[in-house]
Amino acid sequence: MSLHEILFYFLSLMALGCALGVILSRNPVKSVLFLIATFFAISGHYVLMNAQFLAIVNIIVYAGAIMVLFLFVIMLMNLNADAEPQKSRLVQFAAVLSGGALFLVIIAALKTAGIHTEGNKIDGSGEIGLIHNLGQVLFREYVLPFEVSSVLFLSAMIGAMVIGKKEEAKSEA
C-alpha cells in the first residue's frame, strides 16, 4: 500500500465518521464542529487529487465563513432540549420513510452509473488541478460569463449596502 492510498482511506474514514457525527449528535454545536471536520477531510481529498485551489476554497468558504454563520445562528437561536418540541411518531415515521426512499434512489443511481476510463486519460504531469490552468481556461474561454458575474456581484454588493444603510434623520430647522 502506498502513502497515497493510506491517506485516501484515512481521509475517507474521517469524512464518514464525522458525517455520522453530524447526523447522530444531539448537540447542534457539536454537529457543526463535526461538519467542519468533514469539510477538512473533503479538502484533503481535493489535495490528493491535485486540486489545491478547490481544497483552499472549500476550507475558506465552507469550513470558515459558512460554518461560522451556522454557529452564530445556532447560538442566537439558543437551542436546547427543553425548548425543542417532541416529534410525533408520524413525523418520525415520515422521516424514516423519506430517508429510505432517498437511500433507494442513491443505490439505483450508483447501480446505473458506470465507470468509463477510455476518455479519462491522465498524462501524469500533475498539472490538472493547478490554479494556473484554471485561470487560463477562465480568462480565455469563459471571459464573458466571468465579467458578467463580476458586474452582477458588484451590483449585489451595492444593493446590499443601499438596503442596509439607515436613512439619516432629517433635522427640521
C-alpha atoms as a PDB file:
ATOM      1  CA  MET A   1       0.000   0.000   0.000  1.00  0.00           C
ATOM      2  CA  SER A   2       1.341   3.386  -0.940  1.00  0.00           C
ATOM      3  CA  LEU A   3       1.178   6.531   1.160  1.00  0.00           C
ATOM      4  CA  HIS A   4      -1.388   7.947  -1.260  1.00  0.00           C
ATOM      5  CA  GLU A   5      -3.745   5.012  -0.620  1.00  0.00           C
ATOM      6  CA  ILE A   6      -3.246   5.177   3.146  1.00  0.00           C
ATOM      7  CA  LEU A   7      -4.105   8.887   3.156  1.00  0.00           C
ATOM      8  CA  PHE A   8      -7.139   8.223   0.963  1.00  0.00           C
ATOM      9  CA  TYR A   9      -8.507   5.562   3.323  1.00  0.00           C
ATOM     10  CA  PHE A  10      -7.750   7.662   6.403  1.00  0.00           C
ATOM     11  CA  LEU A  11      -9.481  10.734   4.965  1.00  0.00           C
ATOM     12  CA  SER A  12     -12.425   8.603   3.799  1.00  0.00           C
ATOM     13  CA  LEU A  13     -12.889   7.098   7.248  1.00  0.00           C
ATOM     14  CA  MET A  14     -12.545  10.526   8.811  1.00  0.00           C
ATOM     15  CA  ALA A  15     -15.137  12.012   6.443  1.00  0.00           C
ATOM     16  CA  LEU A  16     -17.602   9.165   7.009  1.00  0.00           C
ATOM     17  CA  GLY A  17     -17.107   9.171  10.782  1.00  0.00           C
ATOM     18  CA  CYS A  18     -17.520  12.928  11.063  1.00  0.00           C
ATOM     19  CA  ALA A  19     -20.553  12.864   8.755  1.00  0.00           C
ATOM     20  CA  LEU A  20     -22.137  10.278  11.036  1.00  0.00           C
ATOM     21  CA  GLY A  21     -21.241  12.528  13.956  1.00  0.00           C
ATOM     22  CA  VAL A  22     -23.140  15.384  12.282  1.00  0.00           C
ATOM     23  CA  ILE A  23     -26.240  13.243  11.956  1.00  0.00           C
ATOM     24  CA  LEU A  24     -26.117  11.444  15.293  1.00  0.00           C
ATOM     25  CA  SER A  25     -25.030  14.276  17.577  1.00  0.00           C
ATOM     26  CA  ARG A  26     -27.779  15.726  19.740  1.00  0.00           C
ATOM     27  CA  ASN A  27     -25.889  18.953  20.423  1.00  0.00           C
ATOM     28  CA  PRO A  28     -26.155  21.334  17.431  1.00  0.00           C
ATOM     29  CA  VAL A  29     -22.793  22.976  18.168  1.00  0.00           C
ATOM     30  CA  LYS A  30     -21.084  19.577  18.121  1.00  0.00           C
ATOM     31  CA  SER A  31     -22.856  18.807  14.837  1.00  0.00           C
ATOM     32  CA  VAL A  32     -21.399  21.967  13.291  1.00  0.00           C
ATOM     33  CA  LEU A  33     -17.929  21.069  14.572  1.00  0.00           C
ATOM     34  CA  PHE A  34     -18.269  17.576  13.065  1.00  0.00           C
ATOM     35  CA  LEU A  35     -19.322  19.192   9.786  1.00  0.00           C
ATOM     36  CA  ILE A  36     -16.205  21.385   9.836  1.00  0.00           C
ATOM     37  CA  ALA A  37     -14.058  18.264  10.321  1.00  0.00           C
ATOM     38  CA  THR A  38     -15.905  16.643   7.399  1.00  0.00           C
ATOM     39  CA  PHE A  39     -15.092  19.628   5.207  1.00  0.00           C
ATOM     40  CA  PHE A  40     -11.421  19.362   6.170  1.00  0.00           C
ATOM     41  CA  ALA A  41     -11.417  15.672   5.199  1.00  0.00           C
ATOM     42  CA  ILE A  42     -13.001  16.523   1.850  1.00  0.00           C
ATOM     43  CA  SER A  43     -10.361  19.208   1.336  1.00  0.00           C
ATOM     44  CA  GLY A  44      -7.744  16.540   1.984  1.00  0.00           C
ATOM     45  CA  HIS A  45      -9.271  14.507  -0.836  1.00  0.00           C
ATOM     46  CA  TYR A  46      -9.026  17.540  -3.113  1.00  0.00           C
ATOM     47  CA  VAL A  47      -5.328  17.838  -2.290  1.00  0.00           C
ATOM     48  CA  LEU A  48      -4.844  14.151  -3.095  1.00  0.00           C
ATOM     49  CA  MET A  49      -6.472  14.778  -6.488  1.00  0.00           C
ATOM     50  CA  ASN A  50      -4.072  17.692  -7.111  1.00  0.00           C
ATOM     51  CA  ALA A  51      -6.878  20.265  -6.904  1.00  0.00           C
ATOM     52  CA  GLN A  52      -5.294  22.628  -4.413  1.00  0.00           C
ATOM     53  CA  PHE A  53      -7.491  25.568  -5.378  1.00  0.00           C
ATOM     54  CA  LEU A  54     -10.676  23.621  -4.578  1.00  0.00           C
ATOM     55  CA  ALA A  55      -9.184  22.498  -1.276  1.00  0.00           C
ATOM     56  CA  ILE A  56      -8.359  26.035  -0.180  1.00  0.00           C
ATOM     57  CA  VAL A  57     -11.702  27.416  -1.356  1.00  0.00           C
ATOM     58  CA  ASN A  58     -13.507  24.601   0.467  1.00  0.00           C
ATOM     59  CA  ILE A  59     -11.671  25.420   3.693  1.00  0.00           C
ATOM     60  CA  ILE A  60     -12.094  29.188   3.416  1.00  0.00           C
ATOM     61  CA  VAL A  61     -15.694  29.291   2.231  1.00  0.00           C
ATOM     62  CA  TYR A  62     -17.338  26.253   3.783  1.00  0.00           C
ATOM     63  CA  ALA A  63     -15.276  25.415   6.856  1.00  0.00           C
ATOM     64  CA  GLY A  64     -14.651  29.095   7.530  1.00  0.00           C
ATOM     65  CA  ALA A  65     -17.381  31.503   6.566  1.00  0.00           C
ATOM     66  CA  ILE A  66     -20.475  29.324   6.282  1.00  0.00           C
ATOM     67  CA  MET A  67     -19.786  27.301   9.415  1.00  0.00           C
ATOM     68  CA  VAL A  68     -19.165  30.477  11.442  1.00  0.00           C
ATOM     69  CA  LEU A  69     -22.518  31.711  10.178  1.00  0.00           C
ATOM     70  CA  PHE A  70     -24.153  28.422  11.231  1.00  0.00           C
ATOM     71  CA  LEU A  71     -22.578  28.683  14.682  1.00  0.00           C
ATOM     72  CA  PHE A  72     -23.862  32.246  15.111  1.00  0.00           C
ATOM     73  CA  VAL A  73     -27.369  31.221  14.076  1.00  0.00           C
ATOM     74  CA  ILE A  74     -27.357  28.224  16.409  1.00  0.00           C
ATOM     75  CA  MET A  75     -26.077  30.275  19.321  1.00  0.00           C
ATOM     76  CA  LEU A  76     -28.563  33.091  18.665  1.00  0.00           C
ATOM     77  CA  MET A  77     -31.452  30.613  18.488  1.00  0.00           C
ATOM     78  CA  ASN A  78     -30.385  29.177  21.865  1.00  0.00           C
ATOM     79  CA  LEU A  79     -31.422  25.641  21.011  1.00  0.00           C
ATOM     80  CA  ASN A  80     -31.667  23.221  23.877  1.00  0.00           C
ATOM     81  CA  ALA A  81     -33.633  20.094  24.731  1.00  0.00           C
ATOM     82  CA  ASP A  82     -36.237  21.997  26.797  1.00  0.00           C
ATOM     83  CA  ALA A  83     -37.165  24.411  24.002  1.00  0.00           C
ATOM     84  CA  GLU A  84     -37.332  21.776  21.280  1.00  0.00           C
ATOM     85  CA  PRO A  85     -40.794  20.266  20.816  1.00  0.00           C
ATOM     86  CA  GLN A  86     -41.070  16.490  20.801  1.00  0.00           C
ATOM     87  CA  LYS A  87     -41.736  14.992  17.418  1.00  0.00           C
ATOM     88  CA  SER A  88     -44.721  12.705  16.996  1.00  0.00           C
ATOM     89  CA  ARG A  89     -44.413   9.110  15.823  1.00  0.00           C
ATOM     90  CA  LEU A  90     -45.981  10.082  12.493  1.00  0.00           C
ATOM     91  CA  VAL A  91     -43.250  12.664  11.829  1.00  0.00           C
ATOM     92  CA  GLN A  92     -40.558  10.164  12.823  1.00  0.00           C
ATOM     93  CA  PHE A  93     -42.091   7.525  10.533  1.00  0.00           C
ATOM     94  CA  ALA A  94     -42.243  10.026   7.648  1.00  0.00           C
ATOM     95  CA  ALA A  95     -38.575  10.902   8.233  1.00  0.00           C
ATOM     96  CA  VAL A  96     -37.536   7.238   8.166  1.00  0.00           C
ATOM     97  CA  LEU A  97     -39.654   6.624   5.067  1.00  0.00           C
ATOM     98  CA  SER A  98     -38.216   9.598   3.164  1.00  0.00           C
ATOM     99  CA  GLY A  99     -34.666   8.684   4.232  1.00  0.00           C
ATOM    100  CA  GLY A 100     -35.203   5.145   2.983  1.00  0.00           C
ATOM    101  CA  ALA A 101     -36.581   6.433  -0.322  1.00  0.00           C
ATOM    102  CA  LEU A 102     -33.524   8.694  -0.709  1.00  0.00           C
ATOM    103  CA  PHE A 103     -31.282   5.712   0.044  1.00  0.00           C
ATOM    104  CA  LEU A 104     -33.017   3.646  -2.659  1.00  0.00           C
ATOM    105  CA  VAL A 105     -32.627   6.476  -5.185  1.00  0.00           C
ATOM    106  CA  ILE A 106     -28.907   6.731  -4.399  1.00  0.00           C
ATOM    107  CA  ILE A 107     -28.473   2.952  -4.727  1.00  0.00           C
ATOM    108  CA  ALA A 108     -30.328   2.977  -8.075  1.00  0.00           C
ATOM    109  CA  ALA A 109     -28.186   5.867  -9.328  1.00  0.00           C
ATOM    110  CA  LEU A 110     -24.973   4.121  -8.291  1.00  0.00           C
ATOM    111  CA  LYS A 111     -26.142   0.889  -9.891  1.00  0.00           C
ATOM    112  CA  THR A 112     -26.771   2.518 -13.266  1.00  0.00           C
ATOM    113  CA  ALA A 113     -23.663   4.718 -13.169  1.00  0.00           C
ATOM    114  CA  GLY A 114     -20.752   3.204 -14.968  1.00  0.00           C
ATOM    115  CA  ILE A 115     -17.083   3.987 -14.780  1.00  0.00           C
ATOM    116  CA  HIS A 116     -15.751   4.889 -18.198  1.00  0.00           C
ATOM    117  CA  THR A 117     -11.994   5.110 -18.292  1.00  0.00           C
ATOM    118  CA  GLU A 118     -11.482   5.386 -22.039  1.00  0.00           C
ATOM    119  CA  GLY A 119     -11.870   9.169 -22.227  1.00  0.00           C
ATOM    120  CA  ASN A 120     -10.256   9.953 -18.888  1.00  0.00           C
ATOM    121  CA  LYS A 121      -6.594   9.730 -19.760  1.00  0.00           C
ATOM    122  CA  ILE A 122      -4.280  11.466 -17.327  1.00  0.00           C
ATOM    123  CA  ASP A 123      -0.804  12.139 -18.599  1.00  0.00           C
ATOM    124  CA  GLY A 124       0.760  12.092 -15.133  1.00  0.00           C
ATOM    125  CA  SER A 125       2.237  15.564 -15.435  1.00  0.00           C
ATOM    126  CA  GLY A 126       0.466  16.698 -12.271  1.00  0.00           C
ATOM    127  CA  GLU A 127      -0.899  19.867 -13.858  1.00  0.00           C
ATOM    128  CA  ILE A 128      -4.585  19.006 -13.974  1.00  0.00           C
ATOM    129  CA  GLY A 129      -5.880  20.865 -10.891  1.00  0.00           C
ATOM    130  CA  LEU A 130      -3.427  23.729 -10.756  1.00  0.00           C
ATOM    131  CA  ILE A 131      -4.665  27.289 -10.354  1.00  0.00           C
ATOM    132  CA  HIS A 132      -2.675  28.455 -13.388  1.00  0.00           C
ATOM    133  CA  ASN A 133      -4.633  26.130 -15.679  1.00  0.00           C
ATOM    134  CA  LEU A 134      -7.923  27.159 -14.090  1.00  0.00           C
ATOM    135  CA  GLY A 135      -7.068  30.811 -14.677  1.00  0.00           C
ATOM    136  CA  GLN A 136      -6.115  30.143 -18.294  1.00  0.00           C
ATOM    137  CA  VAL A 137      -9.445  28.447 -19.013  1.00  0.00           C
ATOM    138  CA  LEU A 138     -11.391  31.050 -17.047  1.00  0.00           C
ATOM    139  CA  PHE A 139      -9.883  34.061 -18.789  1.00  0.00           C
ATOM    140  CA  ARG A 140      -9.669  32.582 -22.291  1.00  0.00           C
ATOM    141  CA  GLU A 141     -12.812  30.512 -22.799  1.00  0.00           C
ATOM    142  CA  TYR A 142     -15.165  31.958 -20.172  1.00  0.00           C
ATOM    143  CA  VAL A 143     -14.173  35.614 -20.017  1.00  0.00           C
ATOM    144  CA  LEU A 144     -17.646  36.992 -20.863  1.00  0.00           C
ATOM    145  CA  PRO A 145     -19.545  34.956 -18.210  1.00  0.00           C
ATOM    146  CA  PHE A 146     -16.785  35.814 -15.722  1.00  0.00           C
ATOM    147  CA  GLU A 147     -17.142  39.548 -16.357  1.00  0.00           C
ATOM    148  CA  VAL A 148     -20.952  39.400 -16.308  1.00  0.00           C
ATOM    149  CA  SER A 149     -20.872  37.585 -12.964  1.00  0.00           C
ATOM    150  CA  SER A 150     -18.416  40.143 -11.552  1.00  0.00           C
ATOM    151  CA  VAL A 151     -20.756  43.018 -12.546  1.00  0.00           C
ATOM    152  CA  LEU A 152     -23.668  41.069 -11.002  1.00  0.00           C
ATOM    153  CA  PHE A 153     -21.748  40.589  -7.743  1.00  0.00           C
ATOM    154  CA  LEU A 154     -20.759  44.263  -7.685  1.00  0.00           C
ATOM    155  CA  SER A 155     -24.367  45.367  -8.162  1.00  0.00           C
ATOM    156  CA  ALA A 156     -25.483  42.938  -5.432  1.00  0.00           C
ATOM    157  CA  MET A 157     -22.921  44.402  -3.008  1.00  0.00           C
ATOM    158  CA  ILE A 158     -24.009  47.954  -3.815  1.00  0.00           C
ATOM    159  CA  GLY A 159     -27.656  46.946  -3.418  1.00  0.00           C
ATOM    160  CA  ALA A 160     -26.952  45.337  -0.036  1.00  0.00           C
ATOM    161  CA  MET A 161     -25.183  48.498   1.119  1.00  0.00           C
ATOM    162  CA  VAL A 162     -28.072  50.706  -0.042  1.00  0.00           C
ATOM    163  CA  ILE A 163     -30.667  48.498   1.634  1.00  0.00           C
ATOM    164  CA  GLY A 164     -28.630  48.192   4.825  1.00  0.00           C
ATOM    165  CA  LYS A 165     -27.877  51.898   5.117  1.00  0.00           C
ATOM    166  CA  LYS A 166     -30.127  53.637   7.600  1.00  0.00           C
ATOM    167  CA  GLU A 167     -31.671  56.832   6.497  1.00  0.00           C
ATOM    168  CA  GLU A 168     -30.362  59.772   8.417  1.00  0.00           C
ATOM    169  CA  ALA A 169     -32.919  61.539  10.495  1.00  0.00           C
ATOM    170  CA  LYS A 170     -33.790  64.866   8.920  1.00  0.00           C
ATOM    171  CA  SER A 171     -33.480  67.660  11.371  1.00  0.00           C
ATOM    172  CA  GLU A 172     -36.177  70.272  10.997  1.00  0.00           C
ATOM    173  CA  ALA A 173     -34.937  73.817  11.198  1.00  0.00           C
END
